[in-house]
PDB file of C-alpha atoms and ligand atoms in Angstrom:
ATOM      1  CA  ASP A1198    -222.010  35.677 -74.907  1.00 49.00           C
ATOM      2  CA  ALA A1199    -220.213  32.478 -75.810  1.00 50.00           C
ATOM      3  CA  GLY A1200    -222.461  29.525 -76.519  1.00 45.00           C
ATOM      4  CA  SER A1201    -225.795  31.281 -76.363  1.00 47.00           C
ATOM      5  CA  LYS A1202    -226.577  30.362 -79.977  1.00 53.00           C
ATOM      6  CA  SER A1203    -227.738  26.906 -80.902  1.00 72.00           C
ATOM      7  CA  GLY A1204    -224.540  25.429 -82.356  1.00 94.00           C
ATOM      8  CA  ARG A1205    -222.524  22.540 -81.040  1.00 98.00           C
ATOM      9  CA  GLY A1206    -220.247  22.770 -78.055  1.00 98.00           C
ATOM     10  CA  ALA A1207    -216.465  22.995 -78.304  1.00 98.00           C
ATOM     11  CA  LEU A1208    -213.947  20.365 -77.257  1.00 98.00           C
ATOM     12  CA  VAL A1209    -211.278  22.294 -75.392  1.00 98.00           C
ATOM     13  CA  VAL A1210    -208.337  20.306 -74.018  1.00 98.00           C
ATOM     14  CA  LEU A1211    -205.756  21.463 -71.493  1.00 98.00           C
ATOM     15  CA  GLU A1212    -202.404  19.728 -71.548  1.00 98.00           C
ATOM     16  CA  GLY A1213    -199.175  20.138 -69.627  1.00 98.00           C
ATOM     17  CA  LEU A1214    -196.824  18.531 -67.140  1.00 98.00           C
ATOM     18  CA  ASP A1215    -197.907  17.532 -63.662  1.00 97.00           C
ATOM     19  CA  ARG A1216    -198.205  20.686 -61.491  1.00 96.00           C
ATOM     20  CA  SER A1217    -198.465  22.960 -64.539  1.00 97.00           C
ATOM     21  CA  GLY A1218    -201.759  24.354 -63.235  1.00 97.00           C
ATOM     22  CA  LYS A1219    -204.134  22.494 -65.557  1.00 97.00           C
ATOM     23  CA  SER A1220    -206.653  21.395 -62.973  1.00 97.00           C
ATOM     24  CA  SER A1221    -206.936  24.826 -61.306  1.00 97.00           C
ATOM     25  CA  GLN A1222    -207.223  26.559 -64.662  1.00 98.00           C
ATOM     26  CA  CYS A1223    -209.836  24.091 -65.894  1.00 98.00           C
ATOM     27  CA  ALA A1224    -211.946  24.831 -62.822  1.00 98.00           C
ATOM     28  CA  ARG A1225    -211.539  28.600 -63.201  1.00 98.00           C
ATOM     29  CA  LEU A1226    -212.341  28.494 -66.901  1.00 98.00           C
ATOM     30  CA  LEU A1227    -215.385  26.350 -66.309  1.00 98.00           C
ATOM     31  CA  SER A1228    -216.878  28.657 -63.698  1.00 98.00           C
ATOM     32  CA  TYR A1229    -216.182  31.656 -65.921  1.00 98.00           C
ATOM     33  CA  LEU A1230    -217.971  30.069 -68.883  1.00 98.00           C
ATOM     34  CA  GLU A1231    -220.903  29.010 -66.743  1.00 98.00           C
ATOM     35  CA  GLY A1232    -221.122  32.566 -65.426  1.00 98.00           C
ATOM     36  CA  GLN A1233    -221.332  33.748 -69.031  1.00 97.00           C
ATOM     37  CA  GLY A1234    -224.372  31.560 -69.551  1.00 97.00           C
ATOM     38  CA  CYS A1235    -222.437  29.016 -71.597  1.00 97.00           C
ATOM     39  CA  ARG A1236    -223.361  25.365 -71.184  1.00 98.00           C
ATOM     40  CA  ALA A1237    -220.112  23.681 -70.212  1.00 98.00           C
ATOM     41  CA  GLU A1238    -218.784  20.696 -68.285  1.00 98.00           C
ATOM     42  CA  GLY A1239    -215.382  19.871 -66.853  1.00 98.00           C
ATOM     43  CA  TRP A1240    -213.999  16.446 -67.767  1.00 98.00           C
ATOM     44  CA  ARG A1241    -210.671  14.796 -67.064  1.00 98.00           C
ATOM     45  CA  PHE A1242    -208.637  11.859 -68.270  1.00 99.00           C
ATOM     46  CA  PRO A1243    -207.911   9.429 -66.877  1.00 98.00           C
ATOM     47  CA  ASP A1244    -211.546   9.215 -65.799  1.00 98.00           C
ATOM     48  CA  ARG A1245    -210.969   7.168 -62.654  1.00 98.00           C
ATOM     49  CA  GLY A1246    -214.672   6.517 -62.143  1.00 97.00           C
ATOM     50  CA  THR A1247    -215.018   3.628 -64.615  1.00 98.00           C
ATOM     51  CA  CYS A1248    -213.775   0.032 -64.262  1.00 98.00           C
ATOM     52  CA  VAL A1249    -210.912   0.756 -66.651  1.00 98.00           C
ATOM     53  CA  GLY A1250    -210.249   3.990 -64.758  1.00 98.00           C
ATOM     54  CA  GLN A1251    -209.934   2.077 -61.488  1.00 98.00           C
ATOM     55  CA  MET A1252    -207.273  -0.154 -63.038  1.00 98.00           C
ATOM     56  CA  ILE A1253    -205.428   2.958 -64.210  1.00 98.00           C
ATOM     57  CA  SER A1254    -205.735   4.584 -60.799  1.00 98.00           C
ATOM     58  CA  ALA A1255    -204.282   1.532 -59.035  1.00 98.00           C
ATOM     59  CA  TYR A1256    -201.399   1.503 -61.510  1.00 98.00           C
ATOM     60  CA  LEU A1257    -200.667   5.201 -60.961  1.00 98.00           C
ATOM     61  CA  ALA A1258    -200.720   4.695 -57.183  1.00 97.00           C
ATOM     62  CA  ASN A1259    -198.174   1.855 -57.597  1.00 97.00           C
ATOM     63  CA  GLU A1260    -200.715  -0.591 -56.214  1.00 98.00           C
ATOM     64  CA  SER A1261    -200.468  -2.680 -59.363  1.00 98.00           C
ATOM     65  CA  GLN A1262    -197.894  -3.348 -62.043  1.00 98.00           C
ATOM     66  CA  LEU A1263    -198.777  -3.426 -65.727  1.00 98.00           C
ATOM     67  CA  ASP A1264    -196.783  -3.846 -68.898  1.00 98.00           C
ATOM     68  CA  ASP A1265    -196.104  -0.454 -70.593  1.00 98.00           C
ATOM     69  CA  ARG A1266    -198.158  -1.243 -73.683  1.00 98.00           C
ATOM     70  CA  THR A1267    -201.002  -2.665 -71.629  1.00 98.00           C
ATOM     71  CA  ILE A1268    -201.394   0.496 -69.532  1.00 99.00           C
ATOM     72  CA  HIS A1269    -201.104   2.613 -72.664  1.00 99.00           C
ATOM     73  CA  LEU A1270    -204.040   0.767 -74.215  1.00 99.00           C
ATOM     74  CA  LEU A1271    -206.044   1.088 -70.995  1.00 99.00           C
ATOM     75  CA  PHE A1272    -205.600   4.881 -71.050  1.00 99.00           C
ATOM     76  CA  SER A1273    -206.816   4.860 -74.658  1.00 99.00           C
ATOM     77  CA  ALA A1274    -209.730   2.550 -73.812  1.00 99.00           C
ATOM     78  CA  ASN A1275    -210.673   4.968 -71.027  1.00 99.00           C
ATOM     79  CA  ARG A1276    -211.115   7.677 -73.683  1.00 99.00           C
ATOM     80  CA  TRP A1277    -212.952   5.332 -76.052  1.00 99.00           C
ATOM     81  CA  GLU A1278    -215.461   4.360 -73.382  1.00 98.00           C
ATOM     82  CA  LYS A1279    -216.349   8.064 -73.066  1.00 98.00           C
ATOM     83  CA  ARG A1280    -216.446   8.826 -76.794  1.00 99.00           C
ATOM     84  CA  ALA A1281    -220.181   8.330 -77.362  1.00 98.00           C
ATOM     85  CA  LEU A1282    -221.118  10.496 -74.387  1.00 98.00           C
ATOM     86  CA  MET A1283    -218.598  13.111 -75.467  1.00 98.00           C
ATOM     87  CA  GLU A1284    -220.118  13.248 -78.938  1.00 98.00           C
ATOM     88  CA  SER A1285    -223.688  13.575 -77.686  1.00 98.00           C
ATOM     89  CA  LYS A1286    -222.735  16.322 -75.226  1.00 98.00           C
ATOM     90  CA  LEU A1287    -220.908  18.300 -77.914  1.00 98.00           C
ATOM     91  CA  LEU A1288    -223.677  17.876 -80.502  1.00 98.00           C
ATOM     92  CA  GLY A1289    -226.213  18.863 -77.849  1.00 98.00           C
ATOM     93  CA  GLY A1290    -224.429  22.191 -77.418  1.00 98.00           C
ATOM     94  CA  THR A1291    -222.366  21.534 -74.300  1.00 98.00           C
ATOM     95  CA  THR A1292    -218.757  22.679 -74.329  1.00 98.00           C
ATOM     96  CA  LEU A1293    -216.296  20.286 -72.666  1.00 99.00           C
ATOM     97  CA  ILE A1294    -213.227  21.560 -70.856  1.00 99.00           C
ATOM     98  CA  VAL A1295    -211.013  18.499 -70.633  1.00 99.00           C
ATOM     99  CA  ASP A1296    -208.021  18.094 -68.321  1.00 98.00           C
ATOM    100  CA  ARG A1297    -205.645  15.849 -70.382  1.00 98.00           C
ATOM    101  CA  TYR A1298    -206.451  13.849 -73.511  1.00 98.00           C
ATOM    102  CA  SER A1299    -204.647  11.804 -76.158  1.00 98.00           C
ATOM    103  CA  TYR A1300    -201.556  14.034 -76.049  1.00 98.00           C
ATOM    104  CA  SER A1301    -200.906  12.953 -72.468  1.00 98.00           C
ATOM    105  CA  GLY A1302    -201.394   9.409 -73.681  1.00 98.00           C
ATOM    106  CA  VAL A1303    -198.673   9.721 -76.305  1.00 98.00           C
ATOM    107  CA  ALA A1304    -196.247  11.981 -74.414  1.00 98.00           C
ATOM    108  CA  PHE A1305    -196.167   9.882 -71.238  1.00 98.00           C
ATOM    109  CA  SER A1306    -195.890   6.508 -72.976  1.00 98.00           C
ATOM    110  CA  ALA A1307    -193.329   7.758 -75.495  1.00 98.00           C
ATOM    111  CA  ALA A1308    -191.283   9.068 -72.544  1.00 98.00           C
ATOM    112  CA  LYS A1309    -190.932   5.416 -71.505  1.00 98.00           C
ATOM    113  CA  GLY A1310    -189.413   4.643 -74.891  1.00 98.00           C
ATOM    114  CA  LEU A1311    -192.449   3.290 -76.741  1.00 98.00           C
ATOM    115  CA  ASP A1312    -192.660   4.035 -80.452  1.00 98.00           C
ATOM    116  CA  ILE A1313    -194.609   7.252 -81.101  1.00 98.00           C
ATOM    117  CA  GLN A1314    -196.595   5.945 -84.056  1.00 98.00           C
ATOM    118  CA  TRP A1315    -197.563   2.898 -82.042  1.00 98.00           C
ATOM    119  CA  CYS A1316    -198.666   5.186 -79.220  1.00 98.00           C
ATOM    120  CA  LYS A1317    -200.804   7.340 -81.514  1.00 98.00           C
ATOM    121  CA  ALA A1318    -202.576   4.500 -83.319  1.00 98.00           C
ATOM    122  CA  PRO A1319    -205.210   3.449 -80.739  1.00 98.00           C
ATOM    123  CA  ASP A1320    -206.517   7.033 -80.415  1.00 98.00           C
ATOM    124  CA  VAL A1321    -207.217   7.471 -84.134  1.00 98.00           C
ATOM    125  CA  GLY A1322    -210.976   8.026 -84.453  1.00 98.00           C
ATOM    126  CA  LEU A1323    -211.527   9.669 -81.102  1.00 99.00           C
ATOM    127  CA  ILE A1324    -213.050  13.144 -81.381  1.00 98.00           C
ATOM    128  CA  ALA A1325    -210.497  15.757 -82.421  1.00 98.00           C
ATOM    129  CA  PRO A1326    -210.218  18.721 -80.050  1.00 98.00           C
ATOM    130  CA  ASP A1327    -211.159  22.154 -81.386  1.00 98.00           C
ATOM    131  CA  LEU A1328    -208.472  23.705 -79.234  1.00 98.00           C
ATOM    132  CA  VAL A1329    -205.530  22.340 -77.284  1.00 98.00           C
ATOM    133  CA  ILE A1330    -204.081  24.700 -74.691  1.00 98.00           C
ATOM    134  CA  TYR A1331    -200.620  23.708 -73.531  1.00 98.00           C
ATOM    135  CA  LEU A1332    -199.643  25.203 -70.181  1.00 98.00           C
ATOM    136  CA  ASP A1333    -195.930  25.603 -70.599  1.00 98.00           C
ATOM    137  CA  VAL A1334    -193.975  25.319 -67.351  1.00 97.00           C
ATOM    138  CA  GLN A1335    -190.339  24.260 -66.987  1.00 96.00           C
ATOM    139  CA  PRO A1336    -190.119  20.825 -65.323  1.00 96.00           C
ATOM    140  CA  GLU A1337    -187.927  22.309 -62.567  1.00 95.00           C
ATOM    141  CA  LYS A1338    -190.493  25.047 -61.867  1.00 95.00           C
ATOM    142  CA  ALA A1339    -193.375  22.579 -61.844  1.00 94.00           C
ATOM    143  CA  ALA A1340    -191.538  20.399 -59.323  1.00 92.00           C
ATOM    144  CA  GLU A1341    -191.043  23.397 -57.021  1.00 92.00           C
ATOM    145  CA  ARG A1342    -194.787  24.040 -56.867  1.00 90.00           C
ATOM    146  CA  GLY A1343    -195.536  22.216 -53.655  1.00 83.00           C
ATOM    147  CA  GLY A1344    -193.852  19.081 -54.937  1.00 81.00           C
ATOM    148  CA  TYR A1345    -195.443  16.074 -56.515  1.00 88.00           C
ATOM    149  CA  GLY A1346    -198.067  13.831 -54.972  1.00 87.00           C
ATOM    150  CA  GLY A1347    -196.027  10.644 -55.174  1.00 89.00           C
ATOM    151  CA  GLU A1348    -197.859   8.973 -58.053  1.00 95.00           C
ATOM    152  CA  ARG A1349    -195.980   7.155 -60.749  1.00 96.00           C
ATOM    153  CA  TYR A1350    -194.447   9.607 -63.333  1.00 97.00           C
ATOM    154  CA  GLU A1351    -194.120  12.433 -60.774  1.00 95.00           C
ATOM    155  CA  LYS A1352    -190.335  12.529 -61.072  1.00 95.00           C
ATOM    156  CA  ILE A1353    -188.421  15.376 -62.618  1.00 95.00           C
ATOM    157  CA  GLU A1354    -186.265  13.309 -65.005  1.00 96.00           C
ATOM    158  CA  PHE A1355    -189.343  11.610 -66.390  1.00 97.00           C
ATOM    159  CA  GLN A1356    -191.253  14.908 -66.662  1.00 97.00           C
ATOM    160  CA  LYS A1357    -188.406  16.348 -68.752  1.00 98.00           C
ATOM    161  CA  ARG A1358    -188.777  13.549 -71.278  1.00 98.00           C
ATOM    162  CA  VAL A1359    -192.558  14.058 -71.285  1.00 98.00           C
ATOM    163  CA  ALA A1360    -192.010  17.763 -72.024  1.00 98.00           C
ATOM    164  CA  ASP A1361    -189.828  16.889 -75.041  1.00 98.00           C
ATOM    165  CA  HIS A1362    -192.517  14.623 -76.437  1.00 98.00           C
ATOM    166  CA  TYR A1363    -195.262  17.192 -75.851  1.00 98.00           C
ATOM    167  CA  HIS A1364    -193.104  19.605 -77.813  1.00 97.00           C
ATOM    168  CA  SER A1365    -192.974  17.309 -80.838  1.00 96.00           C
ATOM    169  CA  LEU A1366    -196.768  16.824 -80.793  1.00 96.00           C
ATOM    170  CA  ARG A1367    -197.636  20.521 -81.186  1.00 95.00           C
ATOM    171  CA  ASP A1368    -199.714  21.306 -84.262  1.00 91.00           C
ATOM    172  CA  SER A1369    -201.969  24.079 -85.579  1.00 88.00           C
ATOM    173  CA  THR A1370    -204.734  23.446 -83.034  1.00 90.00           C
ATOM    174  CA  TRP A1371    -202.310  24.112 -80.151  1.00 96.00           C
ATOM    175  CA  LYS A1372    -201.988  27.356 -78.274  1.00 98.00           C
ATOM    176  CA  VAL A1373    -199.046  27.507 -75.921  1.00 98.00           C
ATOM    177  CA  VAL A1374    -199.635  29.618 -72.801  1.00 98.00           C
ATOM    178  CA  ASP A1375    -196.793  30.472 -70.443  1.00 98.00           C
ATOM    179  CA  GLY A1376    -197.898  28.683 -67.305  1.00 98.00           C
ATOM    180  CA  SER A1377    -195.320  30.479 -65.152  1.00 97.00           C
ATOM    181  CA  LEU A1378    -197.234  33.774 -65.494  1.00 98.00           C
ATOM    182  CA  PRO A1379    -199.449  34.835 -62.568  1.00 97.00           C
ATOM    183  CA  MET A1380    -202.538  32.658 -62.248  1.00 97.00           C
ATOM    184  CA  GLU A1381    -204.878  35.547 -63.134  1.00 98.00           C
ATOM    185  CA  THR A1382    -202.918  36.299 -66.310  1.00 98.00           C
ATOM    186  CA  VAL A1383    -203.030  32.678 -67.416  1.00 98.00           C
ATOM    187  CA  GLU A1384    -206.739  32.677 -66.636  1.00 98.00           C
ATOM    188  CA  GLU A1385    -207.292  35.749 -68.842  1.00 98.00           C
ATOM    189  CA  HIS A1386    -205.514  34.093 -71.777  1.00 98.00           C
ATOM    190  CA  LEU A1387    -207.578  30.943 -71.386  1.00 98.00           C
ATOM    191  CA  ARG A1388    -210.856  32.876 -71.234  1.00 98.00           C
ATOM    192  CA  GLU A1389    -210.073  34.593 -74.503  1.00 98.00           C
ATOM    193  CA  LEU A1390    -208.851  31.472 -76.292  1.00 98.00           C
ATOM    194  CA  ALA A1391    -211.832  29.404 -75.161  1.00 98.00           C
ATOM    195  CA  THR A1392    -214.412  32.091 -75.914  1.00 98.00           C
ATOM    196  CA  ASN A1393    -213.096  32.534 -79.462  1.00 98.00           C
ATOM    197  CA  CYS A1394    -212.991  28.805 -80.011  1.00 98.00           C
ATOM    198  CA  ILE A1395    -216.555  28.297 -78.769  1.00 98.00           C
ATOM    199  CA  GLN A1396    -217.819  30.972 -81.139  1.00 97.00           C
ATOM    200  CA  GLU A1397    -215.841  29.727 -84.134  1.00 97.00           C
ATOM    201  CA  CYS A1398    -216.753  26.073 -83.957  1.00 95.00           C
ATOM    202  CA  GLN A1399    -220.517  26.380 -83.462  1.00 95.00           C
ATOM    203  CA  GLU A1400    -221.263  25.643 -87.115  1.00 94.00           C
ATOM    204  CA  LYS A1401    -218.269  23.399 -87.798  1.00 97.00           C
ATOM    205  CA  PRO A1402    -218.818  19.637 -87.878  1.00 98.00           C
ATOM    206  CA  LEU A1403    -217.028  17.454 -85.373  1.00 98.00           C
ATOM    207  CA  THR A1404    -213.987  15.700 -86.764  1.00 98.00           C
ATOM    208  CA  ASN A1405    -212.001  12.675 -85.713  1.00 98.00           C
ATOM    209  CA  LEU A1406    -208.462  12.645 -84.438  1.00 98.00           C
ATOM    210  CA  THR A1407    -206.067  11.622 -87.209  1.00 96.00           C
ATOM    211  CA  TRP A1408    -202.758  13.035 -85.815  1.00 93.00           C
TER     212      TRP A1408
HETATM  213  P1  2DT B2642    -203.610  13.224 -63.462  1.00 94.07           P
HETATM  214  O1  2DT B2642    -202.553  13.562 -62.455  1.00 94.07           O
HETATM  215  O2  2DT B2642    -203.973  14.390 -64.347  1.00 94.07           O
HETATM  216  O3  2DT B2642    -204.792  12.523 -62.867  1.00 94.07           O
HETATM  217  O4  2DT B2642    -202.944  12.166 -64.475  1.00 94.07           O
HETATM  218  N1  2DT B2642    -201.466   9.851 -68.268  1.00 94.07           N
HETATM  219  C1  2DT B2642    -202.674  10.450 -68.484  1.00 94.07           C
HETATM  220  C2  2DT B2642    -200.936   8.912 -69.145  1.00 94.07           C
HETATM  221  O5  2DT B2642    -199.863   8.374 -68.929  1.00 94.07           O
HETATM  222  N2  2DT B2642    -201.667   8.598 -70.261  1.00 94.07           N
HETATM  223  C3  2DT B2642    -202.877   9.170 -70.528  1.00 94.07           C
HETATM  224  O6  2DT B2642    -203.503   8.850 -71.556  1.00 94.07           O
HETATM  225  C4  2DT B2642    -203.404  10.143 -69.603  1.00 94.07           C
HETATM  226  C5  2DT B2642    -204.724  10.775 -69.872  1.00 94.07           C
HETATM  227  C6  2DT B2642    -200.397  11.598 -66.829  1.00 94.07           C
HETATM  228  C7  2DT B2642    -202.385  11.002 -64.003  1.00 94.07           C
HETATM  229  C8  2DT B2642    -201.174  10.612 -64.804  1.00 94.07           C
HETATM  230  O7  2DT B2642    -201.556   9.826 -65.938  1.00 94.07           O
HETATM  231  C9  2DT B2642    -200.734  10.161 -67.040  1.00 94.07           C
HETATM  232  C10 2DT B2642    -200.345  11.763 -65.338  1.00 94.07           C
HETATM  233 MG1   MG B2643    -201.029  13.919 -61.338  1.00 94.07          MG
END
């Protein structure tokens, strides 16, 4: 019974290319955890509901143009504006299942040619995830899945460069799950990974992202 004790919640992040199945799996994982009596919320970045998020959303829809570094900093600011709420939720015992985080920030901007260290810097001090699940799907396979929605970045050549950068960001908190497996199999893996993580981090203090 994950999360029934009084410890803090876990910060669980799902990462992967567009059409890798993140959003569906986040929703499935969330309803599973809730069904287990675990206090959990689903979050996503960019959070398009804030003022900064609306600027990001217009940029992604090609309704506005922004300099590459400017949009990078807006994505980071969009996480910073949620940091305090994130911390209070986690300390209050709520687990957060988050669809994209700082790794998307770095991988997508670095795929444009920006310096990786420069890309990482503004996210130093955000809350470090307890678990990062990378849904691994070949860019070609992801593109086949009903195509892309037409937002900026939803192009196969670009997604291939993003995949390379994701690869170089992997560290010990990452678990790579084969996202081309049947949806139910992926779901099973995620349930197990998340449940273990929630149990293990209850007594651990929150830490900050240092890269
Ligand atoms: P969604 O399709 O998941 O809404 O993402 N992105 C996302 C960045 O370039 N930097 C970031 O920091 C984040 C969180 C990935 C919209 C697109 O925004 C990209 C896809
Ligand atoms: Mg998208």
